[in-house]
PDB file of C-alpha atoms and ligand atoms in Angstrom:
ATOM      1  CA  UNK A1146       0.063   0.815  -0.054  1.00 76.00           C
ATOM      2  CA  UNK A1147       1.237   3.519  -0.573  1.00 79.00           C
ATOM      3  CA  UNK A1148       2.153   6.453   2.359  1.00 90.00           C
ATOM      4  CA  UNK A1149      -0.302   8.692   2.133  1.00 95.00           C
ATOM      5  CA  UNK A1150      -2.974   6.225   2.418  1.00 95.00           C
ATOM      6  CA  UNK A1151      -4.959   5.200   5.198  1.00 96.00           C
ATOM      7  CA  UNK A1152      -7.251   2.242   4.149  1.00 96.00           C
ATOM      8  CA  UNK A1153      -8.586   0.006   1.312  1.00 97.00           C
ATOM      9  CA  UNK A1154     -11.493   0.581   0.919  1.00 97.00           C
ATOM     10  CA  UNK A1155     -11.655  -2.290  -2.797  1.00 98.00           C
ATOM     11  CA  UNK A1156      -8.751  -4.229  -3.469  1.00 98.00           C
ATOM     12  CA  UNK A1157      -7.200  -4.792  -7.510  1.00 98.00           C
ATOM     13  CA  UNK A1158      -9.138  -8.348  -7.013  1.00 98.00           C
ATOM     14  CA  UNK A1159     -12.312  -6.822  -5.552  1.00 98.00           C
ATOM     15  CA  UNK A1160     -12.373  -4.475  -8.800  1.00 98.00           C
ATOM     16  CA  UNK A1161     -11.671  -7.273 -11.048  1.00 98.00           C
ATOM     17  CA  UNK A1162     -14.187  -9.698 -10.212  1.00 98.00           C
ATOM     18  CA  UNK A1163     -16.473  -6.817  -9.936  1.00 98.00           C
ATOM     19  CA  UNK A1164     -15.657  -6.038 -14.116  1.00 99.00           C
ATOM     20  CA  UNK A1165     -15.233  -8.546 -14.807  1.00 98.00           C
ATOM     21  CA  UNK A1166     -19.466  -9.233 -13.936  1.00 98.00           C
ATOM     22  CA  UNK A1167     -20.235  -6.036 -15.375  1.00 98.00           C
ATOM     23  CA  UNK A1168     -18.598  -6.888 -18.548  1.00 98.00           C
ATOM     24  CA  UNK A1169     -20.607 -10.467 -18.480  1.00 98.00           C
ATOM     25  CA  UNK A1170     -24.081  -8.639 -18.593  1.00 98.00           C
ATOM     26  CA  UNK A1171     -23.222  -5.156 -21.068  1.00 98.00           C
ATOM     27  CA  UNK A1172     -22.216  -8.742 -23.486  1.00 98.00           C
ATOM     28  CA  UNK A1173     -25.721  -9.350 -22.775  1.00 98.00           C
ATOM     29  CA  UNK A1174     -27.916  -6.014 -22.709  1.00 98.00           C
ATOM     30  CA  UNK A1175     -25.766  -4.926 -26.042  1.00 98.00           C
ATOM     31  CA  UNK A1176     -26.502  -8.361 -28.201  1.00 98.00           C
ATOM     32  CA  UNK A1177     -26.711  -7.336 -31.719  1.00 97.00           C
ATOM     33  CA  UNK A1178     -26.556  -3.994 -30.904  1.00 98.00           C
ATOM     34  CA  UNK A1179     -22.623  -2.070 -31.640  1.00 98.00           C
ATOM     35  CA  UNK A1180     -22.847  -0.387 -28.937  1.00 98.00           C
ATOM     36  CA  UNK A1181     -20.687   2.413 -28.894  1.00 98.00           C
ATOM     37  CA  UNK A1182     -18.847   3.010 -25.331  1.00 98.00           C
ATOM     38  CA  UNK A1183     -17.576   5.875 -24.365  1.00 98.00           C
ATOM     39  CA  UNK A1184     -15.104   6.658 -21.640  1.00 98.00           C
ATOM     40  CA  UNK A1185     -15.021   9.841 -19.406  1.00 97.00           C
ATOM     41  CA  UNK A1186     -11.508  11.015 -19.441  1.00 96.00           C
ATOM     42  CA  UNK A1187      -9.243  11.122 -16.993  1.00 94.00           C
ATOM     43  CA  UNK A1188     -11.246   9.401 -13.892  1.00 96.00           C
ATOM     44  CA  UNK A1189     -13.313   5.982 -16.075  1.00 98.00           C
ATOM     45  CA  UNK A1190      -9.145   5.078 -17.903  1.00 98.00           C
ATOM     46  CA  UNK A1191      -8.665   1.959 -15.949  1.00 98.00           C
ATOM     47  CA  UNK A1192     -12.136   0.810 -15.650  1.00 99.00           C
ATOM     48  CA  UNK A1193     -12.895   1.501 -19.459  1.00 98.00           C
ATOM     49  CA  UNK A1194      -9.884  -0.459 -20.138  1.00 98.00           C
ATOM     50  CA  UNK A1195     -10.550  -3.314 -18.483  1.00 98.00           C
ATOM     51  CA  UNK A1196     -14.535  -3.330 -19.021  1.00 99.00           C
ATOM     52  CA  UNK A1197     -14.542  -3.206 -23.232  1.00 98.00           C
ATOM     53  CA  UNK A1198     -12.090  -5.994 -22.569  1.00 98.00           C
ATOM     54  CA  UNK A1199     -14.210  -7.863 -20.209  1.00 98.00           C
ATOM     55  CA  UNK A1200     -17.591  -7.553 -23.367  1.00 98.00           C
ATOM     56  CA  UNK A1201     -17.341 -10.037 -25.296  1.00 98.00           C
ATOM     57  CA  UNK A1202     -19.414  -8.585 -28.438  1.00 98.00           C
ATOM     58  CA  UNK A1203     -18.190  -5.983 -31.193  1.00 98.00           C
ATOM     59  CA  UNK A1204     -18.120  -2.409 -30.101  1.00 98.00           C
ATOM     60  CA  UNK A1205     -16.561   0.435 -30.534  1.00 98.00           C
ATOM     61  CA  UNK A1206     -14.645   2.722 -28.221  1.00 98.00           C
ATOM     62  CA  UNK A1207     -15.111   6.530 -28.695  1.00 98.00           C
ATOM     63  CA  UNK A1208     -13.449   8.866 -25.239  1.00 98.00           C
ATOM     64  CA  UNK A1209     -15.183  12.394 -23.988  1.00 97.00           C
ATOM     65  CA  UNK A1210     -13.097  15.276 -21.570  1.00 95.00           C
ATOM     66  CA  UNK A1211     -14.919  16.139 -19.936  1.00 88.00           C
ATOM     67  CA  UNK A1212     -14.058  18.873 -16.147  1.00 78.00           C
ATOM     68  CA  UNK A1213     -15.744  20.372 -13.730  1.00 75.00           C
ATOM     69  CA  UNK A1214     -14.746  23.175 -12.351  1.00 64.00           C
ATOM     70  CA  UNK A1215     -13.648  23.771  -8.765  1.00 56.00           C
ATOM     71  CA  UNK A1216     -11.083  22.109  -6.000  1.00 54.00           C
ATOM     72  CA  UNK A1217     -10.309  18.998  -6.651  1.00 56.00           C
ATOM     73  CA  UNK A1218     -12.295  17.136  -4.087  1.00 58.00           C
ATOM     74  CA  UNK A1219     -15.942  19.326  -5.178  1.00 59.00           C
ATOM     75  CA  UNK A1220     -17.536  18.942  -8.058  1.00 59.00           C
ATOM     76  CA  UNK A1221     -18.764  22.716  -9.115  1.00 60.00           C
ATOM     77  CA  UNK A1222     -21.268  21.251 -11.338  1.00 63.00           C
ATOM     78  CA  UNK A1223     -20.352  23.821 -14.695  1.00 71.00           C
ATOM     79  CA  UNK A1224     -18.501  21.045 -17.707  1.00 86.00           C
ATOM     80  CA  UNK A1225     -16.721  21.955 -19.333  1.00 85.00           C
ATOM     81  CA  UNK A1226     -15.985  19.619 -22.848  1.00 90.00           C
ATOM     82  CA  UNK A1227     -12.533  19.720 -22.894  1.00 93.00           C
ATOM     83  CA  UNK A1228     -12.044  16.977 -25.657  1.00 96.00           C
ATOM     84  CA  UNK A1229     -15.176  16.091 -28.048  1.00 97.00           C
ATOM     85  CA  UNK A1230     -15.955  12.447 -29.401  1.00 98.00           C
ATOM     86  CA  UNK A1231     -15.132  11.763 -32.956  1.00 97.00           C
ATOM     87  CA  UNK A1232     -18.166   9.826 -33.681  1.00 96.00           C
ATOM     88  CA  UNK A1233     -21.778  10.440 -34.372  1.00 98.00           C
ATOM     89  CA  UNK A1234     -23.833   9.855 -32.130  1.00 98.00           C
ATOM     90  CA  UNK A1235     -26.541   9.562 -34.061  1.00 98.00           C
ATOM     91  CA  UNK A1236     -28.956   6.331 -34.331  1.00 98.00           C
ATOM     92  CA  UNK A1237     -25.864   4.761 -31.800  1.00 98.00           C
ATOM     93  CA  UNK A1238     -26.475   3.049 -28.794  1.00 98.00           C
ATOM     94  CA  UNK A1239     -24.407   4.397 -26.839  1.00 98.00           C
ATOM     95  CA  UNK A1240     -22.584   3.402 -23.356  1.00 98.00           C
ATOM     96  CA  UNK A1241     -21.340   6.146 -21.158  1.00 98.00           C
ATOM     97  CA  UNK A1242     -18.251   4.611 -18.992  1.00 98.00           C
ATOM     98  CA  UNK A1243     -17.848   6.512 -15.496  1.00 98.00           C
ATOM     99  CA  UNK A1244     -15.348   5.673 -12.788  1.00 98.00           C
ATOM    100  CA  UNK A1245     -18.185   7.942  -9.745  1.00 97.00           C
ATOM    101  CA  UNK A1246     -21.711   9.381 -10.178  1.00 96.00           C
ATOM    102  CA  UNK A1247     -21.311  11.811  -6.897  1.00 94.00           C
ATOM    103  CA  UNK A1248     -23.443  15.114  -7.906  1.00 92.00           C
ATOM    104  CA  UNK A1249     -25.002  13.660 -10.922  1.00 94.00           C
ATOM    105  CA  UNK A1250     -24.626  17.584 -12.552  1.00 92.00           C
ATOM    106  CA  UNK A1251     -21.282  15.544 -15.266  1.00 92.00           C
ATOM    107  CA  UNK A1252     -23.152  12.603 -16.293  1.00 95.00           C
ATOM    108  CA  UNK A1253     -26.743  14.586 -16.891  1.00 93.00           C
ATOM    109  CA  UNK A1254     -25.140  17.084 -18.527  1.00 92.00           C
ATOM    110  CA  UNK A1255     -24.019  14.508 -21.005  1.00 94.00           C
ATOM    111  CA  UNK A1256     -26.639  12.352 -21.651  1.00 95.00           C
ATOM    112  CA  UNK A1257     -28.794  14.935 -22.151  1.00 93.00           C
ATOM    113  CA  UNK A1258     -26.023  16.523 -24.686  1.00 94.00           C
ATOM    114  CA  UNK A1259     -25.519  12.943 -25.865  1.00 97.00           C
ATOM    115  CA  UNK A1260     -29.591  12.721 -27.231  1.00 97.00           C
ATOM    116  CA  UNK A1261     -29.786  16.284 -28.389  1.00 96.00           C
ATOM    117  CA  UNK A1262     -27.486  14.783 -30.397  1.00 97.00           C
ATOM    118  CA  UNK A1263     -30.125  11.915 -31.040  1.00 98.00           C
ATOM    119  CA  UNK A1264     -28.658   8.882 -29.864  1.00 98.00           C
ATOM    120  CA  UNK A1265     -30.846   6.404 -29.877  1.00 98.00           C
ATOM    121  CA  UNK A1266     -30.304   5.003 -26.747  1.00 98.00           C
ATOM    122  CA  UNK A1267     -27.941   6.289 -23.499  1.00 98.00           C
ATOM    123  CA  UNK A1268     -26.805   4.033 -20.479  1.00 98.00           C
ATOM    124  CA  UNK A1269     -24.424   4.833 -18.384  1.00 98.00           C
ATOM    125  CA  UNK A1270     -22.250   2.052 -15.952  1.00 98.00           C
ATOM    126  CA  UNK A1271     -19.904   3.510 -13.706  1.00 98.00           C
ATOM    127  CA  UNK A1272     -18.022   1.512 -11.298  1.00 98.00           C
ATOM    128  CA  UNK A1273     -19.350   3.836  -8.315  1.00 98.00           C
ATOM    129  CA  UNK A1274     -21.905   5.377  -7.655  1.00 98.00           C
ATOM    130  CA  UNK A1275     -22.310   7.647  -3.875  1.00 97.00           C
ATOM    131  CA  UNK A1276     -26.251   8.536  -4.241  1.00 96.00           C
ATOM    132  CA  UNK A1277     -26.305  10.394  -1.675  1.00 94.00           C
ATOM    133  CA  UNK A1278     -24.337  13.242  -2.535  1.00 92.00           C
ATOM    134  CA  UNK A1279     -26.573  13.118  -5.673  1.00 95.00           C
ATOM    135  CA  UNK A1280     -28.211  17.027  -6.098  1.00 93.00           C
ATOM    136  CA  UNK A1281     -29.717  15.740  -9.697  1.00 94.00           C
ATOM    137  CA  UNK A1282     -31.905  13.139  -9.996  1.00 94.00           C
ATOM    138  CA  UNK A1283     -29.835  10.665 -12.286  1.00 96.00           C
ATOM    139  CA  UNK A1284     -29.335   6.552 -11.660  1.00 97.00           C
ATOM    140  CA  UNK A1285     -26.412   4.728 -13.436  1.00 98.00           C
ATOM    141  CA  UNK A1286     -28.546   1.517 -15.576  1.00 98.00           C
ATOM    142  CA  UNK A1287     -25.366   0.009 -14.333  1.00 98.00           C
ATOM    143  CA  UNK A1288     -23.393   0.142 -11.391  1.00 98.00           C
ATOM    144  CA  UNK A1289     -20.632  -2.144  -9.358  1.00 98.00           C
ATOM    145  CA  UNK A1290     -20.307  -0.629  -5.580  1.00 98.00           C
ATOM    146  CA  UNK A1291     -22.034   1.817  -3.297  1.00 97.00           C
ATOM    147  CA  UNK A1292     -19.744   3.873  -1.899  1.00 96.00           C
ATOM    148  CA  UNK A1293     -19.187   5.754   1.221  1.00 90.00           C
ATOM    149  CA  UNK A1294     -19.633   9.991   1.459  1.00 89.00           C
ATOM    150  CA  UNK A1295     -15.698   9.522   1.139  1.00 92.00           C
ATOM    151  CA  UNK A1296     -13.365  11.274  -1.043  1.00 93.00           C
ATOM    152  CA  UNK A1297     -11.558   7.799  -2.547  1.00 96.00           C
ATOM    153  CA  UNK A1298      -8.970   8.213  -5.056  1.00 97.00           C
ATOM    154  CA  UNK A1299      -6.801   4.960  -7.687  1.00 98.00           C
ATOM    155  CA  UNK A1300      -7.579   3.361  -9.874  1.00 98.00           C
ATOM    156  CA  UNK A1301      -8.626   6.425 -12.041  1.00 98.00           C
ATOM    157  CA  UNK A1302      -9.701   8.630  -9.949  1.00 97.00           C
ATOM    158  CA  UNK A1303      -7.426  11.787  -8.421  1.00 96.00           C
ATOM    159  CA  UNK A1304      -6.893  14.247  -6.018  1.00 96.00           C
ATOM    160  CA  UNK A1305      -5.302  16.552  -7.709  1.00 94.00           C
ATOM    161  CA  UNK A1306      -4.084  14.520 -10.156  1.00 95.00           C
ATOM    162  CA  UNK A1307      -2.246  11.830  -8.343  1.00 96.00           C
ATOM    163  CA  UNK A1308      -2.893   7.985  -7.203  1.00 97.00           C
ATOM    164  CA  UNK A1309      -4.735   7.302 -10.401  1.00 98.00           C
ATOM    165  CA  UNK A1310      -2.179   4.079 -11.339  1.00 97.00           C
ATOM    166  CA  UNK A1311      -3.251   2.927  -8.209  1.00 97.00           C
ATOM    167  CA  UNK A1312      -4.564  -0.680  -9.102  1.00 98.00           C
ATOM    168  CA  UNK A1313      -7.159  -0.605  -5.831  1.00 98.00           C
ATOM    169  CA  UNK A1314      -9.683   2.725  -4.439  1.00 98.00           C
ATOM    170  CA  UNK A1315      -8.504   3.280  -0.809  1.00 97.00           C
ATOM    171  CA  UNK A1316      -8.583   6.679   1.140  1.00 96.00           C
ATOM    172  CA  UNK A1317      -5.749   8.408   2.178  1.00 96.00           C
ATOM    173  CA  UNK A1318      -4.257   9.658   4.880  1.00 95.00           C
ATOM    174  CA  UNK A1319      -5.822  13.266   6.456  1.00 92.00           C
ATOM    175  CA  UNK A1320      -2.640  15.553   5.912  1.00 93.00           C
ATOM    176  CA  UNK A1321      -1.628  14.497   2.574  1.00 93.00           C
ATOM    177  CA  UNK A1322      -5.067  17.019   1.935  1.00 86.00           C
ATOM    178  CA  UNK A1323      -4.028  19.443   4.111  1.00 83.00           C
ATOM    179  CA  UNK A1324      -0.377  20.158   2.857  1.00 71.00           C
ATOM    180  CA  UNK A1325      -1.790  20.462  -0.304  1.00 66.00           C
TER     181      UNK A1325
HETATM  182  C1  PRP B1769     -15.301  13.097 -11.531  1.00 56.78           C
HETATM  183  C2  PRP B1769     -15.724  11.944 -11.619  1.00 56.78           C
HETATM  184  C3  PRP B1769     -16.956  12.188 -12.680  1.00 56.78           C
HETATM  185  C4  PRP B1769     -17.244  13.626 -11.929  1.00 56.78           C
HETATM  186  C5  PRP B1769     -18.159  12.819 -10.998  1.00 56.78           C
HETATM  187  O1  PRP B1769     -13.925  14.048 -12.401  1.00 56.78           O
HETATM  188  O2  PRP B1769     -14.150  11.774 -12.333  1.00 56.78           O
HETATM  189  O3  PRP B1769     -16.390  12.295 -14.090  1.00 56.78           O
HETATM  190  O4  PRP B1769     -16.366  14.244 -11.620  1.00 56.78           O
HETATM  191  O5  PRP B1769     -18.972  14.044 -10.265  1.00 56.78           O
HETATM  192  P1  PRP B1769     -20.136  14.491 -10.552  1.00 56.78           P
HETATM  193  O6  PRP B1769     -20.738  13.513 -10.758  1.00 56.78           O
HETATM  194  O7  PRP B1769     -20.186  15.703  -9.311  1.00 56.78           O
HETATM  195  O8  PRP B1769     -20.002  14.743 -11.682  1.00 56.78           O
HETATM  196  P2  PRP B1769     -13.347  14.659 -12.661  1.00 56.78           P
HETATM  197  O9  PRP B1769     -14.370  16.623 -13.279  1.00 56.78           O
HETATM  198  O10 PRP B1769     -12.172  15.306 -11.692  1.00 56.78           O
HETATM  199  O11 PRP B1769     -12.593  14.940 -14.104  1.00 56.78           O
HETATM  200  P3  PRP B1769     -11.509  13.877 -14.087  1.00 56.78           P
HETATM  201  O12 PRP B1769     -12.427  12.686 -14.069  1.00 56.78           O
HETATM  202  O13 PRP B1769     -10.074  14.181 -15.407  1.00 56.78           O
HETATM  203  O14 PRP B1769     -10.638  13.491 -12.611  1.00 56.78           O
HETATM  204 MN1   MN B1770     -14.453  12.492 -14.832  1.00 56.78          MN
HETATM  205 MG1   MG B1771     -10.874  14.402 -10.989  1.00 56.78          MG
END
């Protein structure tokens, strides 16, 4: 365990097992639909790359980078598109891949924007869900784990851009935040 970590909440094994289950469910749900699977950078990058390896049907991948303004531990609800899709979503079955849903503002904005662009369907898979943090009513169609209202890092999730590369997810020691 890295020195800055206080506690591991989800081990590498737990995450990989869950990703495999989600891949199986999604493979069944999207049989024959050639889904466009969209990774929301940067947080979802680890989940995306592991998940698509567990999806056994044909699919296409695209990437979108969005970021919410504001401090690094809270999202403000203002969403910026930093990189848009290369692919047209018109008539496509779209699956948005996220690492975590917190307030729900990022996904609410994204889903509306993809529906406006005439996607045939838009569904959401998130590895982590923080339902008690929601300020807008949005629910994932598929999720891995419900998490307590704690600031978690690892497996794509960052604090001030760090810790994304950890293969597990946990909580940092309080002094790590104070030193920022
Ligand atoms: C984080 C996270 C989600 C979003 C969730 O991304 O990866 O995309 O916030 O928050 P919300 O439900 O309150 O909108 P962030 O904006 O930090 O960008 P990143 O993925 O590049 O870290
Ligand atoms: Mn993100
Ligand atoms: Mg972030």
